[in-house]
CSV table of C-alpha atoms and ligand atoms in Angstrom, one decimal:
chain,number,residue,atom,x,y,z
A,1,MET,CA,126.0,88.6,108.7
A,2,ASP,CA,129.5,88.7,110.0
A,3,PHE,CA,130.8,85.3,111.1
A,4,SER,CA,134.4,84.8,112.1
A,5,PHE,CA,135.7,81.8,110.2
A,6,THR,CA,138.8,79.9,111.1
A,7,ALA,CA,141.8,80.0,108.7
A,8,ASP,CA,140.8,76.6,107.3
A,9,GLU,CA,137.2,77.8,106.7
A,10,ARG,CA,138.4,80.9,105.0
A,11,ALA,CA,140.6,78.7,102.7
A,12,PHE,CA,137.5,76.6,102.0
A,13,GLN,CA,135.5,79.7,101.1
A,14,ALA,CA,138.2,80.8,98.7
A,15,GLU,CA,138.3,77.3,97.2
A,16,THR,CA,134.5,77.4,96.7
A,17,ARG,CA,134.6,80.8,95.1
A,18,ALA,CA,137.4,79.7,92.7
A,19,PHE,CA,135.5,76.6,91.8
A,20,LEU,CA,132.3,78.7,91.1
A,21,ASP,CA,134.3,81.2,89.0
A,22,ALA,CA,135.7,78.3,86.9
A,23,LYS,CA,132.7,76.0,86.6
A,24,LEU,CA,129.5,78.1,86.9
A,25,THR,CA,129.3,79.3,83.4
A,26,PRO,CA,127.5,82.6,82.5
A,27,ASP,CA,124.8,80.6,80.6
A,28,LEU,CA,124.1,78.5,83.7
A,29,ARG,CA,123.8,81.6,85.8
A,30,ARG,CA,121.6,83.3,83.3
A,31,ALA,CA,119.3,80.3,82.9
A,32,GLN,CA,118.9,80.2,86.7
A,33,ALA,CA,118.2,83.9,86.9
A,34,LEU,CA,115.6,83.6,84.2
A,35,THR,CA,113.8,80.6,85.8
A,36,PRO,CA,110.6,81.9,87.3
A,37,SER,CA,109.3,78.5,88.6
A,38,VAL,CA,110.3,76.9,91.8
A,39,PHE,CA,112.3,74.1,90.1
A,40,ALA,CA,114.7,74.9,87.2
A,41,GLU,CA,114.4,72.7,84.2
A,42,PRO,CA,116.5,69.5,84.2
A,43,ASP,CA,118.6,70.7,81.2
A,44,VAL,CA,119.9,73.4,83.5
A,45,THR,CA,120.0,71.6,86.9
A,46,LEU,CA,121.5,68.3,85.6
A,47,ARG,CA,124.4,70.2,83.9
A,48,TRP,CA,125.3,71.7,87.2
A,49,HIS,CA,124.6,68.5,89.1
A,50,ARG,CA,127.2,66.6,87.0
A,51,ILE,CA,129.8,69.3,87.5
A,52,LEU,CA,129.2,69.1,91.3
A,53,PHE,CA,129.2,65.3,91.2
A,54,GLU,CA,132.6,65.3,89.4
A,55,GLN,CA,133.9,67.5,92.2
A,56,GLY,CA,132.4,65.3,94.9
A,57,TRP,CA,130.1,68.1,96.1
A,58,ALA,CA,126.7,67.0,94.8
A,59,ALA,CA,125.3,65.9,98.2
A,60,PRO,CA,126.7,68.2,101.0
A,61,ALA,CA,124.2,66.8,103.6
A,62,TRP,CA,124.9,63.1,102.9
A,63,PRO,CA,127.1,61.0,105.3
A,64,GLU,CA,130.5,60.2,103.9
A,65,GLU,CA,129.7,56.4,103.7
A,66,PHE,CA,127.0,57.2,101.0
A,67,GLY,CA,129.2,59.7,99.1
A,68,GLY,CA,128.8,62.9,101.0
A,69,PRO,CA,131.9,65.2,101.2
A,70,GLY,CA,132.4,64.9,105.0
A,71,TRP,CA,132.0,68.7,105.5
A,72,SER,CA,131.5,70.4,108.9
A,73,VAL,CA,128.5,72.6,109.5
A,74,ALA,CA,130.6,75.7,108.7
A,75,GLN,CA,131.7,74.2,105.4
A,76,ARG,CA,128.1,73.3,104.4
A,77,TYR,CA,127.0,76.8,105.4
A,78,ILE,CA,129.8,78.4,103.3
A,79,PHE,CA,129.0,76.2,100.3
A,80,GLU,CA,125.3,76.9,100.4
A,81,VAL,CA,125.8,80.7,100.8
A,82,GLU,CA,128.5,81.0,98.1
A,83,THR,CA,126.6,78.9,95.5
A,84,ALA,CA,123.4,80.9,96.1
A,85,LEU,CA,125.1,84.3,95.9
A,86,ALA,CA,126.9,83.2,92.7
A,87,GLY,CA,123.5,82.3,91.1
A,88,ALA,CA,123.9,78.6,90.8
A,89,PRO,CA,120.8,76.5,90.0
A,90,PRO,CA,119.5,74.6,93.0
A,91,LEU,CA,119.7,70.9,92.4
A,92,ASN,CA,116.4,68.9,92.2
A,93,PRO,CA,115.8,68.0,95.9
A,94,LEU,CA,113.5,65.1,95.3
A,95,GLY,CA,116.3,62.5,95.0
A,96,LEU,CA,119.2,64.1,96.9
A,97,ARG,CA,117.4,65.7,99.8
A,98,MET,CA,114.1,63.8,100.0
A,99,VAL,CA,114.1,60.1,99.0
A,100,GLY,CA,117.9,59.7,99.5
A,101,PRO,CA,117.7,60.0,103.3
A,102,VAL,CA,114.7,57.6,103.4
A,103,ILE,CA,116.6,55.0,101.5
A,104,MET,CA,119.6,55.5,103.7
A,105,LYS,CA,117.6,54.9,106.9
A,106,PHE,CA,114.8,52.5,105.9
A,107,GLY,CA,115.9,51.0,102.5
A,108,SER,CA,117.3,47.5,102.1
A,109,PRO,CA,121.1,47.1,101.4
A,110,ALA,CA,120.2,46.2,97.8
A,111,GLN,CA,118.0,49.4,97.5
A,112,GLN,CA,120.9,51.4,98.9
A,113,ARG,CA,123.4,49.9,96.5
A,114,PHE,CA,121.2,50.4,93.5
A,115,TYR,CA,119.5,53.8,94.1
A,116,LEU,CA,121.9,56.0,96.1
A,117,PRO,CA,124.8,56.1,93.5
A,118,ARG,CA,122.2,56.9,90.8
A,119,ILE,CA,120.8,59.8,92.9
A,120,LEU,CA,124.3,61.1,93.7
A,121,SER,CA,125.4,61.1,90.0
A,122,GLY,CA,122.1,62.5,88.7
A,123,GLU,CA,121.4,59.5,86.6
A,124,ASP,CA,117.9,59.1,88.1
A,125,TYR,CA,115.5,62.0,88.2
A,126,TRP,CA,112.7,61.6,90.9
A,127,CYS,CA,109.2,62.9,91.5
A,128,GLN,CA,107.0,62.7,94.5
A,129,GLY,CA,103.7,60.8,94.5
A,130,TYR,CA,102.1,61.9,97.7
A,131,SER,CA,99.1,64.1,97.0
A,132,GLU,CA,95.9,62.9,95.4
A,133,PRO,CA,92.7,64.6,94.3
A,134,GLY,CA,91.0,65.0,97.7
A,135,SER,CA,94.1,64.0,99.7
A,136,GLY,CA,96.4,67.0,100.2
A,137,SER,CA,96.5,68.4,103.7
A,138,ASP,CA,94.6,65.3,104.7
A,139,LEU,CA,97.3,63.1,103.1
A,140,ALA,CA,96.5,60.0,105.1
A,141,SER,CA,93.1,59.7,103.4
A,142,LEU,CA,95.0,58.7,100.2
A,143,ARG,CA,93.3,56.0,98.1
A,144,THR,CA,95.7,54.9,95.3
A,145,ARG,CA,95.9,51.2,96.0
A,146,ALA,CA,98.7,48.6,95.7
A,147,VAL,CA,97.4,45.1,95.8
A,148,ARG,CA,99.9,42.2,96.2
A,149,ASP,CA,99.9,39.8,93.2
A,150,GLY,CA,102.7,37.2,93.5
A,151,THR,CA,106.1,38.9,93.1
A,152,HIS,CA,104.5,42.3,92.3
A,153,TYR,CA,102.0,44.8,93.5
A,154,VAL,CA,99.3,46.1,91.1
A,155,VAL,CA,98.7,49.8,91.5
A,156,ASN,CA,95.5,51.7,90.5
A,157,GLY,CA,94.6,55.3,91.2
A,158,SER,CA,96.0,58.8,90.6
A,159,LYS,CA,98.5,61.3,92.1
A,160,ILE,CA,98.2,65.0,91.5
A,161,TRP,CA,100.4,68.1,91.6
A,162,THR,CA,103.4,65.8,90.8
A,163,THR,CA,106.3,68.2,90.2
A,164,HIS,CA,108.4,67.3,87.1
A,165,ALA,CA,106.7,63.9,86.7
A,166,HIS,CA,107.1,64.6,82.9
A,167,HIS,CA,110.9,64.6,83.4
A,168,ALA,CA,111.3,61.9,86.0
A,169,ASN,CA,112.2,58.3,85.5
A,170,ARG,CA,111.4,57.4,89.1
A,171,MET,CA,108.7,58.2,91.6
A,172,PHE,CA,108.6,57.6,95.3
A,173,ALA,CA,105.0,57.1,96.3
A,174,LEU,CA,102.7,56.5,99.3
A,175,LEU,CA,100.2,53.9,98.4
A,176,ARG,CA,97.4,52.1,100.3
A,177,THR,CA,98.2,48.4,100.8
A,178,GLY,CA,95.6,47.8,103.6
A,179,ASP,CA,93.1,49.4,105.9
A,180,GLY,CA,93.4,49.7,109.7
A,181,PRO,CA,91.6,51.4,112.6
A,182,ARG,CA,93.4,54.7,111.7
A,183,LYS,CA,93.7,56.0,108.2
A,184,GLN,CA,97.5,56.3,108.6
A,185,ASP,CA,97.6,52.4,108.9
A,186,GLY,CA,97.9,50.4,105.7
A,187,ILE,CA,100.0,53.0,103.8
A,188,SER,CA,103.3,51.8,102.2
A,189,PHE,CA,106.2,53.6,100.7
A,190,PHE,CA,107.2,52.5,97.1
A,191,LEU,CA,109.9,53.3,94.6
A,192,ILE,CA,108.4,53.2,91.1
A,193,ASP,CA,109.9,53.2,87.6
A,194,THR,CA,107.8,55.8,85.8
A,195,SER,CA,108.3,54.0,82.4
A,196,SER,CA,106.2,51.1,83.7
A,197,PRO,CA,103.3,50.2,81.4
A,198,GLY,CA,100.0,51.7,82.7
A,199,ILE,CA,101.4,55.1,83.9
A,200,SER,CA,100.1,58.1,82.1
A,201,ILE,CA,100.9,61.8,82.8
A,202,ARG,CA,98.7,64.8,82.2
A,203,PRO,CA,100.2,68.3,82.4
A,204,ILE,CA,98.7,71.0,84.6
A,205,LEU,CA,99.7,74.6,83.8
A,206,THR,CA,100.3,76.8,86.9
A,207,ILE,CA,99.1,80.4,87.2
A,208,GLY,CA,102.4,81.8,85.8
A,209,GLY,CA,101.9,79.7,82.7
A,210,ASP,CA,104.6,77.1,83.6
A,211,HIS,CA,104.4,73.3,83.1
A,212,GLU,CA,105.8,72.2,86.3
A,213,VAL,CA,103.2,70.0,87.9
A,214,ASN,CA,101.1,67.1,86.6
A,215,GLN,CA,98.4,64.5,87.3
A,216,VAL,CA,99.7,61.0,87.1
A,217,PHE,CA,97.4,58.0,86.5
A,218,PHE,CA,98.0,54.4,87.4
A,219,ASP,CA,96.1,51.8,85.5
A,220,ASP,CA,97.1,48.2,86.6
A,221,VAL,CA,100.7,49.2,87.0
A,222,ARG,CA,102.9,46.3,88.1
A,223,VAL,CA,105.5,47.3,90.7
A,224,PRO,CA,108.1,44.6,91.8
A,225,ALA,CA,107.7,43.7,95.5
A,226,GLU,CA,111.4,44.5,96.0
A,227,ASN,CA,110.5,48.2,95.4
A,228,LEU,CA,108.6,48.3,98.7
A,229,VAL,CA,110.7,50.4,101.2
A,230,GLY,CA,110.8,48.9,104.7
A,231,ARG,CA,107.8,47.1,106.0
A,232,GLU,CA,104.4,47.0,104.3
A,233,GLY,CA,101.9,49.2,106.1
A,234,HIS,CA,104.6,51.3,107.8
A,235,GLY,CA,104.9,53.9,105.0
A,236,TRP,CA,103.2,56.7,106.9
A,237,GLY,CA,106.2,56.9,109.3
A,238,TYR,CA,108.7,56.9,106.4
A,239,GLY,CA,106.7,59.4,104.5
A,240,LYS,CA,106.6,61.8,107.4
A,241,TYR,CA,110.4,61.3,107.9
A,242,LEU,CA,110.9,62.4,104.3
A,243,LEU,CA,108.7,65.5,104.8
A,244,GLU,CA,111.1,66.7,107.6
A,245,PHE,CA,113.9,66.8,105.0
A,246,GLU,CA,111.6,68.4,102.4
A,247,ARG,CA,110.6,71.2,104.8
A,248,GLY,CA,113.7,71.7,106.8
A,249,GLY,CA,116.6,70.2,104.8
A,250,ALA,CA,117.6,73.3,102.7
A,251,MET,CA,119.7,76.3,103.7
A,252,ALA,CA,117.2,78.7,102.2
A,253,SER,CA,118.6,81.9,103.6
A,254,GLY,CA,121.5,82.2,101.1
A,255,ARG,CA,119.0,82.0,98.2
A,256,LEU,CA,116.7,84.4,99.8
A,257,ARG,CA,119.5,86.9,100.3
A,258,ALA,CA,120.6,86.5,96.7
A,259,ALA,CA,117.0,87.2,95.6
A,260,LEU,CA,116.7,90.2,97.8
A,261,ARG,CA,120.0,91.7,96.5
A,262,ALA,CA,118.6,91.3,92.9
A,263,VAL,CA,115.5,93.3,93.9
A,264,GLU,CA,117.7,96.0,95.5
A,265,THR,CA,119.8,96.2,92.4
A,266,MET,CA,116.7,96.7,90.3
A,267,ALA,CA,115.4,99.3,92.7
A,268,ARG,CA,118.6,101.3,92.2
A,269,ARG,CA,118.1,101.3,88.4
A,270,TYR,CA,114.3,101.7,88.2
A,271,ARG,CA,113.2,105.4,88.5
A,272,ASP,CA,110.1,106.9,90.0
A,273,GLY,CA,110.2,110.3,88.2
A,274,GLU,CA,113.8,111.5,88.7
A,275,GLU,CA,114.5,109.4,91.8
A,276,PRO,CA,115.6,105.8,91.9
A,277,VAL,CA,112.8,103.6,93.4
A,278,LEU,CA,115.3,102.7,96.2
A,279,GLY,CA,114.8,106.3,97.4
A,280,ASP,CA,111.1,105.6,98.2
A,281,PRO,CA,111.0,105.1,102.0
A,282,ASP,CA,108.4,102.4,101.7
A,283,VAL,CA,110.6,100.3,99.4
A,284,ALA,CA,113.8,101.0,101.5
A,285,THR,CA,112.0,100.0,104.7
A,286,ARG,CA,110.6,96.9,103.2
A,287,LEU,CA,114.0,95.9,102.0
A,288,SER,CA,115.5,96.3,105.5
A,289,GLU,CA,112.6,94.5,107.1
A,290,ILE,CA,113.0,91.5,104.8
A,291,GLU,CA,116.8,91.5,105.3
A,292,ILE,CA,116.3,91.4,109.1
A,293,ASP,CA,113.9,88.5,108.7
A,294,ILE,CA,116.5,86.7,106.5
A,295,ASP,CA,119.1,87.2,109.2
A,296,ALA,CA,116.8,85.7,111.8
A,297,LEU,CA,116.0,82.7,109.5
A,298,GLU,CA,119.7,82.2,108.9
A,299,MET,CA,120.4,82.0,112.6
A,300,THR,CA,117.6,79.5,113.1
A,301,GLU,CA,119.0,77.4,110.2
A,302,LEU,CA,122.4,77.4,111.7
A,303,ARG,CA,121.1,76.6,115.1
A,304,VAL,CA,119.2,73.6,113.7
A,305,MET,CA,122.1,72.4,111.5
A,306,SER,CA,124.6,72.6,114.2
A,307,SER,CA,122.4,70.5,116.5
A,308,LEU,CA,122.3,67.6,114.0
A,309,GLN,CA,124.7,64.8,113.0
A,310,THR,CA,125.3,64.7,109.2
A,311,GLY,CA,122.3,63.1,107.5
A,312,GLN,CA,120.1,63.3,110.6
A,313,ASN,CA,116.4,64.5,110.3
A,314,PRO,CA,115.7,68.0,111.5
A,315,GLY,CA,112.6,67.1,113.6
A,316,ALA,CA,109.0,68.0,112.9
A,317,MET,CA,109.0,71.3,114.8
A,318,SER,CA,112.2,72.7,113.3
A,319,SER,CA,111.3,71.6,109.7
A,320,SER,CA,107.8,73.2,109.9
A,321,LEU,CA,109.3,76.4,111.3
A,322,LEU,CA,111.9,76.7,108.6
A,323,LYS,CA,109.4,75.9,105.9
A,324,LEU,CA,106.9,78.4,107.1
A,325,ARG,CA,109.4,81.3,107.4
A,326,GLY,CA,111.3,80.5,104.2
A,327,SER,CA,108.1,80.3,102.1
A,328,GLU,CA,106.7,83.5,103.6
A,329,LEU,CA,110.0,85.3,102.8
A,330,GLN,CA,110.0,84.0,99.2
A,331,GLN,CA,106.6,85.6,98.8
A,332,ALA,CA,107.5,88.8,100.5
A,333,ILE,CA,110.5,89.2,98.1
A,334,SER,CA,108.5,88.4,95.0
A,335,ARG,CA,105.8,91.0,96.1
A,336,LEU,CA,108.5,93.7,96.6
A,337,ALA,CA,110.0,93.0,93.2
A,338,VAL,CA,106.7,93.6,91.5
A,339,ALA,CA,106.3,96.9,93.4
A,340,VAL,CA,109.8,98.0,92.2
A,341,LEU,CA,108.8,97.1,88.6
A,342,GLY,CA,105.8,99.5,88.7
A,343,THR,CA,104.0,99.7,85.4
A,344,ASP,CA,106.6,97.5,83.7
A,345,ALA,CA,104.9,94.6,85.5
A,346,LEU,CA,102.2,94.9,82.8
A,347,PHE,CA,104.8,93.5,80.3
A,348,PHE,CA,104.3,89.9,81.6
A,349,GLU,CA,106.2,87.4,79.5
A,350,PRO,CA,104.3,84.1,79.3
A,351,ARG,CA,106.7,82.4,76.9
A,352,ARG,CA,109.0,79.7,78.4
A,353,PRO,CA,111.7,78.9,78.9
A,354,LEU,CA,112.8,82.6,79.2
A,355,TYR,CA,116.5,81.8,78.8
A,356,ALA,CA,115.9,80.2,75.4
A,357,LEU,CA,113.7,82.9,73.8
A,358,ASN,CA,114.7,83.5,70.2
A,359,GLU,CA,113.0,86.9,69.7
A,360,PRO,CA,114.0,89.9,71.7
A,361,ALA,CA,112.3,90.1,75.1
A,362,LEU,CA,110.0,93.0,76.3
A,363,LEU,CA,112.1,93.7,79.4
A,364,PRO,CA,115.8,93.5,80.5
A,365,ASP,CA,116.9,90.2,82.0
A,366,ASP,CA,116.5,91.1,85.7
A,367,ALA,CA,113.0,92.4,85.2
A,368,LEU,CA,111.8,89.7,82.7
A,369,PRO,CA,110.9,86.9,85.2
A,370,VAL,CA,109.6,89.1,88.0
A,371,VAL,CA,105.9,88.8,87.5
A,372,ALA,CA,106.1,85.1,86.6
A,373,LYS,CA,108.2,84.6,89.8
A,374,TYR,CA,105.5,86.5,91.8
A,375,LEU,CA,102.8,84.3,90.4
A,376,ASP,CA,104.7,81.0,90.9
A,377,ALA,CA,105.7,82.0,94.4
A,378,ARG,CA,102.1,81.6,95.5
A,379,ALA,CA,102.9,77.9,95.6
A,380,TYR,CA,105.5,78.2,98.3
A,381,THR,CA,103.0,78.3,101.1
A,382,ILE,CA,101.1,75.4,99.6
A,383,PHE,CA,103.5,72.6,98.5
A,384,GLY,CA,105.2,70.5,101.1
A,385,GLY,CA,102.2,71.2,103.3
A,386,THR,CA,100.4,74.5,103.6
A,387,SER,CA,101.2,77.2,106.1
A,388,GLU,CA,98.1,76.3,108.1
A,389,ILE,CA,99.3,72.7,108.4
A,390,GLN,CA,102.8,73.9,109.4
A,391,ARG,CA,101.3,76.0,112.2
A,392,ASP,CA,99.1,73.1,113.2
A,393,ILE,CA,102.2,70.8,113.5
A,394,MET,CA,104.1,73.4,115.6
A,395,ALA,CA,101.1,74.1,117.8
A,396,LYS,CA,100.6,70.4,118.5
A,397,ALA,CA,104.3,70.0,119.2
A,398,LEU,CA,104.3,72.9,121.6
A,399,ILE,CA,101.1,71.9,123.4
A,400,GLY,CA,102.3,68.3,123.4
A,401,ILE,CA,99.3,66.6,121.7
B,1,FAD,C1,103.4,74.0,92.7
B,1,FAD,C2,103.0,72.8,93.6
B,1,FAD,C3,103.8,71.7,93.5
B,1,FAD,C4,103.5,70.5,94.2
B,1,FAD,N1,104.2,69.4,94.1
B,1,FAD,C5,103.8,68.3,94.7
B,1,FAD,C6,104.6,67.0,94.4
B,1,FAD,O1,105.6,67.0,93.7
B,1,FAD,N2,104.1,65.9,95.0
B,1,FAD,C7,103.0,65.9,95.8
B,1,FAD,O2,102.7,64.8,96.2
B,1,FAD,N3,102.3,67.0,96.0
B,1,FAD,C8,102.7,68.2,95.5
B,1,FAD,N4,102.0,69.4,95.7
B,1,FAD,C9,100.7,69.3,96.4
B,1,FAD,C10,100.7,69.9,97.8
B,1,FAD,O3,101.4,69.2,98.7
B,1,FAD,C11,99.3,70.1,98.2
B,1,FAD,O4,98.7,71.0,97.3
B,1,FAD,C12,99.1,70.6,99.6
B,1,FAD,O5,99.5,69.7,100.5
B,1,FAD,C13,97.7,71.1,99.9
B,1,FAD,O6,96.8,70.1,99.6
B,1,FAD,P1,95.5,70.5,98.7
B,1,FAD,O7,96.0,71.2,97.5
B,1,FAD,O8,94.7,69.3,98.5
B,1,FAD,O9,94.7,71.6,99.5
B,1,FAD,P2,93.7,71.3,100.7
B,1,FAD,O10,94.3,70.3,101.6
B,1,FAD,O11,92.3,71.0,100.1
B,1,FAD,O12,93.7,72.7,101.4
B,1,FAD,C14,92.8,73.8,101.0
B,1,FAD,C15,93.0,74.9,102.1
B,1,FAD,O13,92.4,74.5,103.3
B,1,FAD,C16,93.4,74.6,104.4
B,1,FAD,N5,93.3,73.4,105.3
B,1,FAD,C17,93.2,72.1,105.0
B,1,FAD,N6,93.2,71.4,106.1
B,1,FAD,C18,93.3,72.2,107.1
B,1,FAD,C19,93.4,72.1,108.6
B,1,FAD,N7,93.3,70.9,109.1
B,1,FAD,N8,93.5,73.2,109.3
B,1,FAD,C20,93.6,74.4,108.8
B,1,FAD,N9,93.5,74.6,107.4
B,1,FAD,C21,93.4,73.6,106.6
B,1,FAD,C22,94.7,74.6,103.6
B,1,FAD,O14,95.7,75.2,104.4
B,1,FAD,C23,94.4,75.3,102.4
B,1,FAD,O15,94.5,76.7,102.6
B,1,FAD,C24,102.3,70.5,95.0
B,1,FAD,C25,101.5,71.7,95.1
B,1,FAD,C26,101.8,72.8,94.4
B,1,FAD,C27,100.9,74.0,94.4
């Protein structure tokens, strides 16, 4: 897309590119390119996080008072696009983009002083304790209970599909502290130290063979009462506020564009007989269709971003719309990549992490993670709320119920 930037914005773009040339090392770029799962491993993301933190660029969407860089919408857009096109690993969003805004808005001053600097620097690594066996789309039916006992709450129950719980030292969690007329009543929002006695973690391998998600068990876990965010029983509202940032807080179009370019490059190299696969009208048409859809998503992202103050929540309607379109496009790109690969897709490489393989791989770097990415990308329309749930939220907002 061709935007006319001001002279200052062009200077910022040049500064960002120079920074990326200097600091985004080839091994970081390669590790990201070879990461099939939705989240890169912390040994990759935290290295990049610390580099951005030193530059003061770790949290582009945060208000300046909490350590954000004070960028305009155009600067944020430039930064997101340039880092995506350069192949930088996306930072773990669970602290920076998800629980950070909740602590800023609903946390106590003591919680803000303690947690926000640690999120900004990457010292703390967070996971999300929302879903439970039997409580996914119907999240408000959750049953993991926190019972007040003097200065602590005692937690019993289980969370499931907890991304990177095995790496995290902190979890934000929705827990039941009471029962009311509606199932949304009596839910509270807690910040939990995952090294607390009584927490155990069981890995779940996803369809692509990755260990990304887990089931987490709580057995009489004592959580200090000062780790409750806001008011007891009001966690459902805070939890939904967080979901707006989870669903609509990223500029996904830059990363989608980078992924599509990678498929296009592969389609130039791969041959179908004598012809490059790119010459196949079906492939060329699909590339163009997806590119147009990315343009449309980008315009929507810019429209939403430019209507918000820094740090403001995007709103339920916009966040569901962005999540729905972004996740469908992720899957469309991953499907097209498999089609370009043809029979090479049979050489699926289940060993992980791909960037640390010692023996020679079966395929070149650009083709190596394609099938695993395709399999892992099935999750995009599930996590953060399924596509059916996003459509439901938008329909209700439109009809006004
Ligand atoms: C890779 C991955 C990572 C995840 N990471 C996390 C995490 O870190 N933390 C966390 O808390 N959770 C996480 N999740 C869980 C995720 O949020 C849930 O899987 C999701 O909300 C769906 O819930 P469910 O799996 O219980 O499916 P269900 O709710 O049982 O849904 C099953 C099917 O029924 C449909 N359905 C359900 N209700 C309705 C309805 N009312 N109308 C129409 N259709 C409906 C759904 O759309 C879906 O197709 C993750 C999931 C995945 C796959």
